[in-house]
Coordinates of C-alpha atoms in Angstrom, one line a residue:
X1 CA 116.8 3.6 -15.9
X2 CA 116.5 7.0 -14.1
X3 CA 113.0 7.5 -12.6
X4 CA 113.4 11.2 -11.7
X5 CA 114.3 13.4 -14.7
X6 CA 115.2 17.5 -14.8
X7 CA 114.8 19.4 -18.0
X8 CA 114.9 22.9 -18.7
X9 CA 113.1 25.3 -20.7
X10 CA 116.3 27.6 -20.8
X11 CA 119.5 26.1 -18.9
X12 CA 119.3 26.7 -15.9
X13 CA 121.9 25.5 -13.2
X14 CA 120.4 24.0 -10.3
X15 CA 121.4 24.5 -7.0
X16 CA 121.5 21.2 -5.6
X17 CA 123.0 17.9 -6.2
X18 CA 120.5 16.0 -8.5
X19 CA 121.7 12.5 -7.6
X20 CA 121.3 13.4 -3.5
X21 CA 117.8 15.0 -4.7
X22 CA 116.7 12.2 -6.7
X23 CA 117.6 9.9 -3.6
X24 CA 115.6 12.5 -0.8
X25 CA 112.6 12.5 -3.5
X26 CA 112.5 8.6 -3.4
X27 CA 112.4 8.7 0.1
X28 CA 109.5 11.3 0.5
X29 CA 107.5 9.0 -1.9
X30 CA 108.6 5.6 0.0
X31 CA 107.4 7.5 3.2
X32 CA 104.2 8.7 1.7
X33 CA 103.9 4.4 1.4
X34 CA 103.8 5.0 -2.8
X35 CA 105.9 3.5 -5.3
X36 CA 108.1 5.5 -7.9
X37 CA 107.3 5.5 -11.6
X38 CA 108.6 8.6 -13.4
X39 CA 108.7 12.2 -12.1
X40 CA 110.0 14.5 -14.4
X41 CA 110.5 18.3 -13.3
X42 CA 110.6 20.6 -16.3
X43 CA 112.0 24.1 -14.9
X44 CA 110.3 27.1 -17.4
X45 CA 109.5 31.0 -17.3
X46 CA 106.6 32.5 -15.6
X47 CA 105.8 32.9 -19.3
X48 CA 105.9 29.3 -20.3
X49 CA 104.1 28.1 -17.0
X50 CA 101.4 30.7 -17.5
X51 CA 100.5 29.6 -20.8
X52 CA 99.9 25.9 -19.4
X53 CA 97.8 27.6 -16.3
X54 CA 95.6 29.3 -19.0
X55 CA 95.2 26.4 -21.8
X56 CA 95.0 23.4 -19.2
X57 CA 93.7 24.5 -15.9
X58 CA 91.7 27.9 -17.3
X59 CA 93.3 29.9 -14.9
X60 CA 94.7 33.4 -16.0
X61 CA 97.1 33.7 -13.1
X62 CA 101.2 33.1 -12.3
X63 CA 102.2 29.9 -10.3
X64 CA 105.3 28.6 -9.4
X65 CA 104.1 25.2 -9.8
X66 CA 101.6 22.8 -11.9
X67 CA 101.6 19.2 -11.7
X68 CA 100.5 16.5 -14.2
X69 CA 99.2 13.1 -12.8
X70 CA 99.8 10.4 -15.3
X71 CA 99.8 7.3 -12.5
X72 CA 96.9 4.7 -13.7
X73 CA 97.1 3.8 -9.9
X74 CA 97.4 5.4 -6.6
X75 CA 99.6 3.3 -5.2
X76 CA 102.5 4.9 -8.3
X77 CA 103.7 8.6 -8.4
X78 CA 104.0 9.5 -12.3
X79 CA 103.4 13.1 -13.4
X80 CA 105.2 15.9 -15.0
X81 CA 105.8 18.7 -12.4
X82 CA 106.5 22.2 -14.2
X83 CA 108.5 24.8 -12.1
X84 CA 108.4 28.8 -12.7
X85 CA 112.2 29.6 -11.7
X86 CA 111.0 33.4 -11.8
X87 CA 108.3 32.5 -9.5
X88 CA 110.6 30.5 -7.0
X89 CA 112.9 33.5 -6.9
X90 CA 110.1 35.9 -6.4
X91 CA 108.9 33.9 -3.7
X92 CA 112.0 33.1 -2.0
X93 CA 112.4 36.8 -1.8
X94 CA 108.9 37.0 0.0
X95 CA 109.7 34.4 2.3
X96 CA 113.2 35.1 3.0
X97 CA 114.3 31.5 1.9
X98 CA 117.3 30.8 0.1
X99 CA 116.4 30.2 -4.1
X100 CA 117.6 26.3 -3.0
X101 CA 115.4 25.6 -0.2
X102 CA 112.4 27.2 -2.1
X103 CA 112.8 25.4 -5.2
X104 CA 113.0 22.0 -3.0
X105 CA 110.2 23.0 -1.3
X106 CA 108.2 23.5 -4.8
X107 CA 109.8 20.2 -5.8
X108 CA 108.3 18.1 -2.7
X109 CA 104.8 20.0 -3.2
X110 CA 104.5 18.9 -6.6
X111 CA 105.3 15.3 -5.3
X112 CA 102.6 15.6 -2.5
X113 CA 100.4 16.6 -5.3
X114 CA 101.4 13.4 -7.1
X115 CA 101.1 11.4 -4.2
X116 CA 97.1 12.8 -3.9
X117 CA 97.1 15.9 -1.3
X118 CA 95.4 18.8 -2.4
X119 CA 95.6 22.5 -1.3
X120 CA 92.4 24.0 -2.5
X121 CA 90.9 24.4 1.2
X122 CA 92.7 25.5 4.5
X123 CA 93.2 22.4 6.1
X124 CA 94.4 20.8 3.3
X125 CA 97.0 23.4 2.4
X126 CA 97.9 23.1 6.3
X127 CA 98.9 19.5 5.9
X128 CA 100.6 19.9 2.6
X129 CA 102.9 22.8 4.5
X130 CA 103.8 20.5 7.6
X131 CA 104.7 17.6 5.0
X132 CA 106.7 20.3 3.2
X133 CA 108.2 21.5 6.5
X134 CA 108.8 17.7 7.2
X135 CA 110.6 16.6 4.2
X136 CA 112.7 19.7 3.9
X137 CA 113.9 19.3 7.2
X138 CA 115.1 15.6 6.6
X139 CA 116.6 17.0 3.4
X140 CA 118.8 19.9 5.1
X141 CA 119.9 17.4 8.1
X142 CA 120.7 15.1 5.7
X143 CA 118.4 12.5 7.7
X144 CA 116.6 9.5 6.3
X145 CA 112.7 9.0 7.1
X146 CA 112.2 6.2 9.6
X147 CA 109.5 4.2 7.0
X148 CA 107.6 2.2 8.9
X149 CA 106.7 -1.5 8.2
X150 CA 103.3 -1.8 7.1
X151 CA 101.0 -4.9 7.8

C-alpha cells in the first residue's frame, strides 16, 4: 500500500522522482518521531485552492498550501496537503529558488503541519522555516537523518 500519494487537478508533471520523495518524507516523519498513516498531496490551481480557503478556513486570499489533518492520534501523520502549483511557481521567482526546491519546501511544510507544527506567530514560523531548511538540505545532499532511539 502506498502511504504517500500524488494527485493532480490537471495532469502536471512533477519535477522530482516520486519514489525518492516518498522515502524522504517517510524519513522526515520518522525524524519527527511520528508514524506515517497516509498523506495525499493534491496539486491544484490558485482558483481551486482559493475555493478551499474560502469554504473551510473562511479566508479570502491566495495561498500556496492548505493542510487537512485527519489523524485520530498525535503519533500518526495522516491527511491531505493541497498545493497551488501557480503559487509555488510565483514563490520560486519571488524567493529566487528553483520550482523544484520551492515545491519540496511547500510539501515538507504541509507535513510539518500534520506533525503538529504551526506558523501563526513569529517564533513558530521561525521554527518551521528552520525545519524546512534542515529537511531540504538533507534531500538535496541525499543524506538520511540520524534518528536517535527513543527510550
